[in-house]
Coordinates of C-alpha atoms and ligand atoms in Angstrom, one line a residue:
X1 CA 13.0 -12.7 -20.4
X2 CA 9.7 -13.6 -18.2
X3 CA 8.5 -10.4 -16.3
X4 CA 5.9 -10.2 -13.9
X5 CA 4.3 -8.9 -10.3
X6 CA 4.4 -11.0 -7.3
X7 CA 1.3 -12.8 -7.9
X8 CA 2.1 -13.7 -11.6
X9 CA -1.0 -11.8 -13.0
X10 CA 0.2 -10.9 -15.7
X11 CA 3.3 -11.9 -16.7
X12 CA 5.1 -10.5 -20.5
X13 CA 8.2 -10.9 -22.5
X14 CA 10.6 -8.1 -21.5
X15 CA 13.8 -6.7 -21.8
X16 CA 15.1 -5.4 -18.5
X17 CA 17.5 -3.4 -18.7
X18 CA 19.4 -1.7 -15.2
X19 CA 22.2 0.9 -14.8
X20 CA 24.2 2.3 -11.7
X21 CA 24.8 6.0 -13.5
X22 CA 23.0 8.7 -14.8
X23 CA 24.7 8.3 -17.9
X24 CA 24.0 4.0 -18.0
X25 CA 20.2 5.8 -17.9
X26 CA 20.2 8.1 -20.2
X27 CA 21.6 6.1 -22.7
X28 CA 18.6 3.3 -22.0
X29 CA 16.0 6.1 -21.9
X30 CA 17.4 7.6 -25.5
X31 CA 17.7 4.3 -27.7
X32 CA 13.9 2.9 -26.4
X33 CA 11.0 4.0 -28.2
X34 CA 9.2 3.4 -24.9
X35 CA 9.7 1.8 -21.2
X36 CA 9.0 1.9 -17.8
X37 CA 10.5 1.9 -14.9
X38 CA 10.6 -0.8 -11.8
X39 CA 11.3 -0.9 -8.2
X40 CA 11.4 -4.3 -6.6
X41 CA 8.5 -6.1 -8.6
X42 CA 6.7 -6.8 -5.3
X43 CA 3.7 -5.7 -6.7
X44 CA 0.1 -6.5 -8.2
X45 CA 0.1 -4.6 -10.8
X46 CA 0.8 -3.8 -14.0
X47 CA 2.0 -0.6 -13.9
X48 CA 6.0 -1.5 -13.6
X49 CA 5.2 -4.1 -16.3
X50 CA 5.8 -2.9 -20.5
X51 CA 8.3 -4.1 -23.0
X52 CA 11.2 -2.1 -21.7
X53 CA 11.7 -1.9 -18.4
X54 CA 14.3 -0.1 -16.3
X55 CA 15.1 -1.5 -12.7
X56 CA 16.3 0.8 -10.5
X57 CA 18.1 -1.8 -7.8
X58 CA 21.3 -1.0 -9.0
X59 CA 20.9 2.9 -8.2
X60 CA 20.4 2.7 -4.2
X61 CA 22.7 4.3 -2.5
X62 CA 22.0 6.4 0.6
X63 CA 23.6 9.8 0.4
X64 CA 23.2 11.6 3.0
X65 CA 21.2 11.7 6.5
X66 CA 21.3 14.9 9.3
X67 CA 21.2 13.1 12.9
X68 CA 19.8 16.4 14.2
X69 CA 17.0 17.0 11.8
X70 CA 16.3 13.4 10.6
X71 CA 16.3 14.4 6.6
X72 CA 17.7 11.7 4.6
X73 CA 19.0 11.9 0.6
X74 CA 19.3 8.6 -1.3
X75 CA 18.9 7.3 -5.0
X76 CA 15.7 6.0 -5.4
X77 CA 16.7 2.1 -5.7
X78 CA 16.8 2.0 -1.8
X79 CA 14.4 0.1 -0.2
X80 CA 12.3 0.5 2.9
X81 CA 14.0 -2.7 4.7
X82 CA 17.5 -1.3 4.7
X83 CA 16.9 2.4 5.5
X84 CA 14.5 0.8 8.3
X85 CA 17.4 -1.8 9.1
X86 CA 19.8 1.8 9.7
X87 CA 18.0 4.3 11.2
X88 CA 15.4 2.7 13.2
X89 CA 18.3 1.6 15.7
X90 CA 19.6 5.7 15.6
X91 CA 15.9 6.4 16.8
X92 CA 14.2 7.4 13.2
X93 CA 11.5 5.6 11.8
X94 CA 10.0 6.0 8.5
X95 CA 7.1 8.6 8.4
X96 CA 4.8 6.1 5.9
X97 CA 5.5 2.2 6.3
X98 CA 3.1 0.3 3.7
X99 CA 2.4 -3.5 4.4
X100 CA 5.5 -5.0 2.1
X101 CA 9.4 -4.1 3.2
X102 CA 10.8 -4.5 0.4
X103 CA 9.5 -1.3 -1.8
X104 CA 12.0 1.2 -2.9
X105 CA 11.7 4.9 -2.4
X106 CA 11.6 5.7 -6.1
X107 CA 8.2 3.0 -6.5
X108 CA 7.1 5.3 -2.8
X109 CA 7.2 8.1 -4.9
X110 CA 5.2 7.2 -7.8
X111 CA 2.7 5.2 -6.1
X112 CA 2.7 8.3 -3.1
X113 CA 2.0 5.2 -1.0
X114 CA 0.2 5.0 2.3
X115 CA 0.5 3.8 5.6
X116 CA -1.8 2.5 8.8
X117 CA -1.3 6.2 9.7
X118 CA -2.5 8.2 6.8
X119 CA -5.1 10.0 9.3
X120 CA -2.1 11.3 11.0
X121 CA 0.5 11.5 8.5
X122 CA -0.9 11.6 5.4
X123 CA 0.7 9.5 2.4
X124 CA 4.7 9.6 1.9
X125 CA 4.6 13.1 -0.7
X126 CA 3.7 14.8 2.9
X127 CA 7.3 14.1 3.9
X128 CA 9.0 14.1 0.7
X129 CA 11.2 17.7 0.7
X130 CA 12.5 17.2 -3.5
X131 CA 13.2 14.4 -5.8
X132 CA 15.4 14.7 -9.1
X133 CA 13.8 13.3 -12.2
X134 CA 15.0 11.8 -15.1
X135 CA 13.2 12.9 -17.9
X136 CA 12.3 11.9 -21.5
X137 CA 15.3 14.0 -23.2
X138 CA 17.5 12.3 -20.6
X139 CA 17.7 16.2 -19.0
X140 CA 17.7 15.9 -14.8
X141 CA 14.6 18.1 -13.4
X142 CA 15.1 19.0 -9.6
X143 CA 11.6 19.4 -8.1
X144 CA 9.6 20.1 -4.9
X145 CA 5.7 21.5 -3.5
X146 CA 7.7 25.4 -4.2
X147 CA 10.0 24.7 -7.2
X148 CA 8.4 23.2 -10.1
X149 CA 5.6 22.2 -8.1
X150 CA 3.8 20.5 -11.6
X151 CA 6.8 18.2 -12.0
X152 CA 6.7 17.1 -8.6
X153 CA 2.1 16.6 -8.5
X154 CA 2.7 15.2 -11.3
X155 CA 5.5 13.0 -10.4
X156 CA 4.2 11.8 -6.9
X157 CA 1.4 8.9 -7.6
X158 CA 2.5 9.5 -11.4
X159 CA 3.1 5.9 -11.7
X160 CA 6.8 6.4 -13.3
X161 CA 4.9 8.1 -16.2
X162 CA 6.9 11.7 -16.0
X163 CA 10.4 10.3 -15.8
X164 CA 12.5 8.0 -13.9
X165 CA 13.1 9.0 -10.2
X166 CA 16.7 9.4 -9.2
X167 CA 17.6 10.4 -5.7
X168 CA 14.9 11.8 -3.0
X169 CA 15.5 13.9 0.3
X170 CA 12.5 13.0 2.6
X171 CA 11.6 14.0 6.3
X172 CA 12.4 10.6 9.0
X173 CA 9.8 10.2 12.2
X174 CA 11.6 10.7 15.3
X175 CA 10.9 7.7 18.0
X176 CA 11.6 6.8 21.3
X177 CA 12.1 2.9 21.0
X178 CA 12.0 0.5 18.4
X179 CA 9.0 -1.0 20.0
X180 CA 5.0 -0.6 19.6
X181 CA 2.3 -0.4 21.9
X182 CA -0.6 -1.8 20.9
X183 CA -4.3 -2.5 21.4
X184 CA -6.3 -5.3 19.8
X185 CA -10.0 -5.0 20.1
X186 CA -12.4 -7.6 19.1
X187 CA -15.2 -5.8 17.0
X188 CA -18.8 -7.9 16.7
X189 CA -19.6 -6.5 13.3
X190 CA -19.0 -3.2 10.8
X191 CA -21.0 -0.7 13.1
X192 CA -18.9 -1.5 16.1
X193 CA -15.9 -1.7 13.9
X194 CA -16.5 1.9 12.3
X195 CA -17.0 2.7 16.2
X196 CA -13.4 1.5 17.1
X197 CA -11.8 3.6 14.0
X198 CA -13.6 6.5 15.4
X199 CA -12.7 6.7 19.3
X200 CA -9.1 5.7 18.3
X201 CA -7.7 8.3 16.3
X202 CA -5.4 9.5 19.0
X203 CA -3.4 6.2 18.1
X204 CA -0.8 6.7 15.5
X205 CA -1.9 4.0 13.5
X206 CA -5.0 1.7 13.4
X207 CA -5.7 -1.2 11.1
X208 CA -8.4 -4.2 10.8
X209 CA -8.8 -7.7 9.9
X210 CA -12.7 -8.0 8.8
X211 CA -13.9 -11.3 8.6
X212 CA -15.3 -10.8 4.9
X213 CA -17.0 -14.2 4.9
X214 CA -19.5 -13.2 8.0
X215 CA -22.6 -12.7 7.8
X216 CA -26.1 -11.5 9.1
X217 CA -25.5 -9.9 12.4
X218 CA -21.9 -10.5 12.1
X219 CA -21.0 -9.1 9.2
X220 CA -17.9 -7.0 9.0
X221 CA -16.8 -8.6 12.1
X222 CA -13.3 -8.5 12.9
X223 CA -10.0 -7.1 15.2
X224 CA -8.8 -3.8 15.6
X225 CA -4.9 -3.2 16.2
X226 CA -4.5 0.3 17.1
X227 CA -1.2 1.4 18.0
X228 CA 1.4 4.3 18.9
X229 CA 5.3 4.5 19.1
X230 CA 6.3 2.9 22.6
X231 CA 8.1 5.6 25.0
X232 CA 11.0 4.1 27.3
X233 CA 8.1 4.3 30.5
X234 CA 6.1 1.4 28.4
X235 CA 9.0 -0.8 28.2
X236 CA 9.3 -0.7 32.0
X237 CA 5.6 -1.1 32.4
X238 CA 5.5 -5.0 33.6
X239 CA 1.8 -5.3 33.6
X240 CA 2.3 -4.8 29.4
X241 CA 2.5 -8.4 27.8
X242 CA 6.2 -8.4 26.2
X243 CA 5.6 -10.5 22.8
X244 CA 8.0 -11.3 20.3
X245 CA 5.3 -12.5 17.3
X246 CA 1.7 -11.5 17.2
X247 CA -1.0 -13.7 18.6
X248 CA -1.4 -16.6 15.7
X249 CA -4.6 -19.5 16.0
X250 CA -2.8 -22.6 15.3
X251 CA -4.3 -23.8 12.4
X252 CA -3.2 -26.4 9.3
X253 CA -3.3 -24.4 6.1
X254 CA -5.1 -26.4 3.8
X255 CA -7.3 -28.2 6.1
X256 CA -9.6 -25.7 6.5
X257 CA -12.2 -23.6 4.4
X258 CA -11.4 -20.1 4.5
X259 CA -14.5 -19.8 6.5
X260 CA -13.6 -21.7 9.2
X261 CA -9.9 -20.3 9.4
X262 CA -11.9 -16.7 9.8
X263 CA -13.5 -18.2 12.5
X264 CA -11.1 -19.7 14.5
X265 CA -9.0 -16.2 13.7
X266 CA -11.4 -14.3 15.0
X267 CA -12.3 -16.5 18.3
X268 CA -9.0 -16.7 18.8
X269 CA -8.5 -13.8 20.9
X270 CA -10.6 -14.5 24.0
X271 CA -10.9 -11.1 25.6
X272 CA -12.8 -8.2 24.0
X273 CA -8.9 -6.1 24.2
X274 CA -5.6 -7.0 24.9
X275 CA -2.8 -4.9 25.3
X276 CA 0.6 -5.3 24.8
X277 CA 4.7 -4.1 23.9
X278 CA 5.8 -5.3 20.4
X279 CA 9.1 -4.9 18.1
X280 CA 7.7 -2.8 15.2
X281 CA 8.4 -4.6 12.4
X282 CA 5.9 -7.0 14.4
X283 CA 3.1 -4.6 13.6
X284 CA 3.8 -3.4 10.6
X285 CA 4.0 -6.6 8.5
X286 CA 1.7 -8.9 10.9
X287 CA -1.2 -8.9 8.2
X288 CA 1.3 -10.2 5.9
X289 CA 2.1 -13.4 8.0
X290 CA -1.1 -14.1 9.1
X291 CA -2.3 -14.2 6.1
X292 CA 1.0 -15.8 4.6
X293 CA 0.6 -18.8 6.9
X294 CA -3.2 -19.6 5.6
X295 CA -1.6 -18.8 1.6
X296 CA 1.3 -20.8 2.3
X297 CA -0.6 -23.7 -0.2
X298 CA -2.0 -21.5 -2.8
X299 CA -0.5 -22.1 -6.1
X300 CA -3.0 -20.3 -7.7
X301 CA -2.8 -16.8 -9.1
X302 CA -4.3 -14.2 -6.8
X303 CA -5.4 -10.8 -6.9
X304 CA -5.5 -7.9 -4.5
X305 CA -8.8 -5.5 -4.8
X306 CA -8.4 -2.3 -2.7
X307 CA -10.8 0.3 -2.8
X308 CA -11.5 3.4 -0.8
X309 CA -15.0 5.0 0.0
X310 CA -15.4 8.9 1.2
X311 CA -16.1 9.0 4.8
X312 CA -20.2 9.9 4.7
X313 CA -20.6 6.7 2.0
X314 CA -18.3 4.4 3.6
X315 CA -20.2 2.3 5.6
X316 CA -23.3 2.3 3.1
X317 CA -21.1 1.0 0.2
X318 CA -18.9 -1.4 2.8
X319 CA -22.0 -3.0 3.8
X320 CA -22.9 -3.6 0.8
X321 CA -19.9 -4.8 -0.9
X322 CA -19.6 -7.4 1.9
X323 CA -23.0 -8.4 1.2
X324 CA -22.3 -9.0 -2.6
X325 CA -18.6 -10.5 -1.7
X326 CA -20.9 -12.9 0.8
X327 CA -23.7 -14.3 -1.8
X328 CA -20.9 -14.7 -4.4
X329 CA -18.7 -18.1 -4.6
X330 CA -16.0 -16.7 -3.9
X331 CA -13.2 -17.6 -0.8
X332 CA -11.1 -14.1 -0.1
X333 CA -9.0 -14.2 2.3
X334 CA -6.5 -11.5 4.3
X335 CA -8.7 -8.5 4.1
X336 CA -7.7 -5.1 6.2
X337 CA -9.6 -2.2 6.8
X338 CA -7.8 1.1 7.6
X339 CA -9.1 4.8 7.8
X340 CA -7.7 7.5 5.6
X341 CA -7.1 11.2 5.7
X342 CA -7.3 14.3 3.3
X343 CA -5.2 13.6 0.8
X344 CA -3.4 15.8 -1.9
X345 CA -2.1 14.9 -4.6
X346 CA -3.4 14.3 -8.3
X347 CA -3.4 10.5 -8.6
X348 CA -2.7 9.5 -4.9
X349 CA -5.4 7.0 -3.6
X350 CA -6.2 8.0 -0.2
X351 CA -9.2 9.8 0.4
X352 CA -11.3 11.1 3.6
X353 CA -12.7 7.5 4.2
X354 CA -12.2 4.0 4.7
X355 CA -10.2 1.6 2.8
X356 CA -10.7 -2.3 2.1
X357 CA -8.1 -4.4 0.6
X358 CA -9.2 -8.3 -0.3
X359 CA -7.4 -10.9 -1.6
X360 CA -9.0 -13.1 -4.1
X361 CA -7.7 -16.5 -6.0
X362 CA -7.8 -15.9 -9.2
X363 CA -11.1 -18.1 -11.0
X364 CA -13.4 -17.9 -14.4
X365 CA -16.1 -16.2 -12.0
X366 CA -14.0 -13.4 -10.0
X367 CA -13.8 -11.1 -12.6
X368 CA -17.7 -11.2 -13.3
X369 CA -18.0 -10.2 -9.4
X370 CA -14.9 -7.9 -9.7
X371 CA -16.7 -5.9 -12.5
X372 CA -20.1 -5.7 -9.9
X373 CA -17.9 -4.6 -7.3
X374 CA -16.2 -1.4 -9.7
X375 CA -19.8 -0.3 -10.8
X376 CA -20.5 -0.2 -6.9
X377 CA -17.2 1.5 -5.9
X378 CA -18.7 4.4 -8.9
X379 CA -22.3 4.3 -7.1
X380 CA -20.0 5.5 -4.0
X381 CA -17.8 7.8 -5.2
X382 CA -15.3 4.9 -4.1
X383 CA -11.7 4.3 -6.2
X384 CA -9.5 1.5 -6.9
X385 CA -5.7 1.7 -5.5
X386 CA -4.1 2.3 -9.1
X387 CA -0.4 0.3 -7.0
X388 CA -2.6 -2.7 -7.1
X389 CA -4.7 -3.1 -10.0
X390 CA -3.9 -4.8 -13.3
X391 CA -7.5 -4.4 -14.5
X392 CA -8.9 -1.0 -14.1
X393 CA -11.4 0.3 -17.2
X394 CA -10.8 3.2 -18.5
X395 CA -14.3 4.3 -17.6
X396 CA -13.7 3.2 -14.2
X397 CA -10.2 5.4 -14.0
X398 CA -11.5 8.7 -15.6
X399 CA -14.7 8.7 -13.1
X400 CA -12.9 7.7 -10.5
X401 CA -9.8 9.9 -10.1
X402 CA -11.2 13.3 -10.7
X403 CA -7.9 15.0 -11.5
X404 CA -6.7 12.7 -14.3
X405 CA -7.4 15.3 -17.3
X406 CA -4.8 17.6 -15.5
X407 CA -2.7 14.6 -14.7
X408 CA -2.3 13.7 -18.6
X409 CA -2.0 17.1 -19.4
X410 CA 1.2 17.3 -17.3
X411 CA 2.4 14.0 -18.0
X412 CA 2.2 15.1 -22.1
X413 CA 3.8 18.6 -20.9
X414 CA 7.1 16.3 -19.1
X415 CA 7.0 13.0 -21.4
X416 CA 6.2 14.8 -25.0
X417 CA 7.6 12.0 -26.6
X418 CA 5.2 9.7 -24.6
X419 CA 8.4 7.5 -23.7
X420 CA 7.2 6.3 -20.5
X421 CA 4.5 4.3 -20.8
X422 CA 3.1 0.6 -19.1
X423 CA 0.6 -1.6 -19.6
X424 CA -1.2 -0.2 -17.2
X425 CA -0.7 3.4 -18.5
X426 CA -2.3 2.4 -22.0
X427 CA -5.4 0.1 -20.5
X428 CA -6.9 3.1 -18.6
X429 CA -5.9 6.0 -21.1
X430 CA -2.9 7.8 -20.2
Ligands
FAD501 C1 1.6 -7.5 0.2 C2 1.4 -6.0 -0.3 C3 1.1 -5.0 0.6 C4 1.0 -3.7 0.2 N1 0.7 -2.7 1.1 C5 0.6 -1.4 0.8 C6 0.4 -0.4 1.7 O1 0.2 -0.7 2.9 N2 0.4 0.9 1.3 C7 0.7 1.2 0.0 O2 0.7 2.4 -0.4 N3 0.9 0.3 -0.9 C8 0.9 -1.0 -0.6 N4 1.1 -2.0 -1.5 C9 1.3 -1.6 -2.9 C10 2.7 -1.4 -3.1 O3 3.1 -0.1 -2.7 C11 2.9 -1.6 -4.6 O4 2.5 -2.9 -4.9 C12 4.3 -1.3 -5.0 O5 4.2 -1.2 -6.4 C13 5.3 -2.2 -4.7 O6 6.6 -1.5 -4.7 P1 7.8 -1.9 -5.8 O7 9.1 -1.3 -5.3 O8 7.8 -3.3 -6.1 O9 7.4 -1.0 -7.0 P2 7.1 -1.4 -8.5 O10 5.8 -2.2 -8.4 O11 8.2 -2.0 -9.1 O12 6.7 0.0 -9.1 C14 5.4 0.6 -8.8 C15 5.3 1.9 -9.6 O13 6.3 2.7 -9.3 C16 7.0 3.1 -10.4 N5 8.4 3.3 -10.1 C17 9.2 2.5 -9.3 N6 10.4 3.0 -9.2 C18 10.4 4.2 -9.8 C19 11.4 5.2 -10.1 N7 12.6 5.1 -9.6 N8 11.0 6.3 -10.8 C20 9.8 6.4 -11.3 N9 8.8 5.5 -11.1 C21 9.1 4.4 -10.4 C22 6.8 2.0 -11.4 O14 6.9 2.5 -12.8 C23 5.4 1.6 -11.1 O15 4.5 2.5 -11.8 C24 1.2 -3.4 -1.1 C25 1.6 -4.3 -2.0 C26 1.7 -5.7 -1.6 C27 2.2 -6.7 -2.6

């Protein structure tokens, strides 16, 4: 059958395969030569894509969950939605919400994945307690950061390359209300923007929309939501604006050059801040829908390019790359900015810095400007989000990720038989 990521780029000839038991699994893993597995395909990449490949939707159910300490065990085919759908109303949030609902705990895992909070909470393997691991032989590997602490480095942001992931125990956030308070500041370009970041990391989460299509004086421009958990006191608070949906511009899709829809976006919100109470789900997915409403006429093919710069380069190489985004022909739309934390981890993305993600339709010229923009992400010490590439050198991987000679190492140690493998995996040299 036709398999592919959400965007279609690519898309192959596959044999899925699925199970429910350990036992449906092992049998897949022990008659393929080689395969990979898959969580819910909403994805960019290529990395769940190879000629076998395992879904794990069928494996999802949630095992156990301890009111009092908030630790929850399920099989890694469960996804964010429904354990968000549970437990937010029990008053437990998840510690790491990425921008898509629908990605299981086995792809949060192996992607170690991040959240508008990693200055606070770091990425998801900061909360994982242990996973079990299907590996190569078929054999089932229990580990954690004190008991087989290579399996599990190796395992978290191993892109499914050590073994299938089968059932996780991971720490839930505690929260007061379902609910979101939030700040939206307008910032006039990237200097005031950077500003912002910096004077609001007692928020829990902060995130941007950059105008990426601005220029001169306004370049970088764009709005800052930054945001913490909403106590019971804020819900009371009638001065707060109570709002159901985020503040959208009305605005035709279609009609109007991306351009001009960053305009009116950004004009749209009259006041320098505005503050107000919103359902969580609100927050965490807004960039998704307003984005979604301008995309809601592209049929073309399109391609997410997320980068991350250390702090002290950031907003040298941001600058920059907006410049060179700017003089190219190019029409992205739906870019974010967030801030990141320290990070361990051997392949996890996050790193001290700044992060910008930018959607581009996929033309003949993009990938001319895409390989400009990797040799500046190397001039800055920068690195591409490996859980949203599908064209990543090899070159560009190895100088990039500083800790993928050990990573392969382990990952030959684990998979001798090199079993799991994706087209990914063998484009950048695993
Ligand atoms: C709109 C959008 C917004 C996004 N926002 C964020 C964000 O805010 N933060 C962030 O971190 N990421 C973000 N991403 C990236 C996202 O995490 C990846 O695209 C992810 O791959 C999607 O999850 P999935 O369940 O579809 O996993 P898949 O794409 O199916 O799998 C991803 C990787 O995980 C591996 N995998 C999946 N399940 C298992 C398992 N059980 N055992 C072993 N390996 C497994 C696969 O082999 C593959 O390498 C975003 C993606 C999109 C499309």
């Amino acid at each position: 059958m036709r398999v592919s990521n959400l965007e279609k780029h690519p898309e192959i000839n596959a044999n899925l395969f699925d199970f429910s038991s350990e036992n449906e699994l092992r049998t897949i893993i022990q008659n393929a030569e080689e395969l990979i597995p898959r969580g819910s395909g909403c994805f960019f990449e290529d990395n769940a894509l190879n000629f076998n490949v395992i879904s794990t939707l069928r494996f999802n159910k949630i095992l156990a969950f301890n009111e009092e300490s908030g630790i929850i065990t399920c099989e890694s085919g469960v996804k964010f939605s429904e354990i968000l759908n549970i437990f937010v109303a029990k008053g437990w949030m998840l510690p790491v919400i990425p921008e898509v609902r629908s990605i299981t705990v086995g792809e949060a895992i192996a992607a170690d994945i991040y959240g508008r909070n990693h200055y606070k909470k770091g990425s998801f393997s900061n909360h994982l307690i242990s996973c079990d691991v299907m590996l190569g032989d078929g054999s089932i590997v229990t580990c954690s950061k004190e008991s087989k602490p290579e399996l599990f480095w190796a395992t978290c942001g191993g892109m499914g390359l050590t073994g299938v992931i089968l059932r996780a125990k991971f720490q839930l956030l505690k929260v007061e209300t379902p609910y979101i308070y939030q700040e939206s500041i307008k910032a006039r370009n990237l200097e005031d923007l950077f500003d912002i970041f910096e004077y609001s990391k007692d928020f829990d989460y902060s995130v941007a929309w950059i105008d990426c299509l601005s220029k001169g004086k306004n370049l970088g421009r764009g709005i800052v939501g930054r945001v913490r958990h909403a106590t019971k006191d804020d819900l009371k608070n009638s001065s707060l604006n109570h709002k159901k949906q985020y503040d959208l511009p009305f605005i035709f899709p279609g009609l109007l050059s991306q351009k001009t829809y960053n305009s009116l976006y950004f004009h749209s919100q009259l006041k320098k801040k505005k503050k107000f109470i919103i359902p969580y789900n609100t927050f965490f997915y807004t960039f998704d829908k307003v984005d979604n409403i301008n995309k809601a006429d592209r049929k073309d093919e399109c391609i997410q390019y997320q980068i991350a710069f250390p702090k002290e380069l950031g907003y040298a190489g941001l600058k920059e790359l907006l410049d060179i985004v700017n003089s190219s022909n190019q029409q992205p739309f739906g870019s974010t900015l967030i801030f990141f934390g320290k990070q361990d981890g051997l392949l996890s993305f996050p790193m001290e810095g700044y992060s910008l993600s930018i959607n581009f339709p996929v033309n003949s010229d993009l990938f001319f400007l895409l390989h400009e923009l990797d040799k500046l992400v190397l001039r800055y010490e920068g690195r591409l989000n490996l859980a949203k590439d599908a064209r990543m050198t090899r070159e560009v991987f190895e100088k990039s990720y500083p800790n993928s000679e050990i990573f392969k190492t382990l990952k030959h140690k684990f998979d001798s038989n090199n079993k799991f493998q994706s087209l990914q995996s063998k484009r950048i040299g695993i």
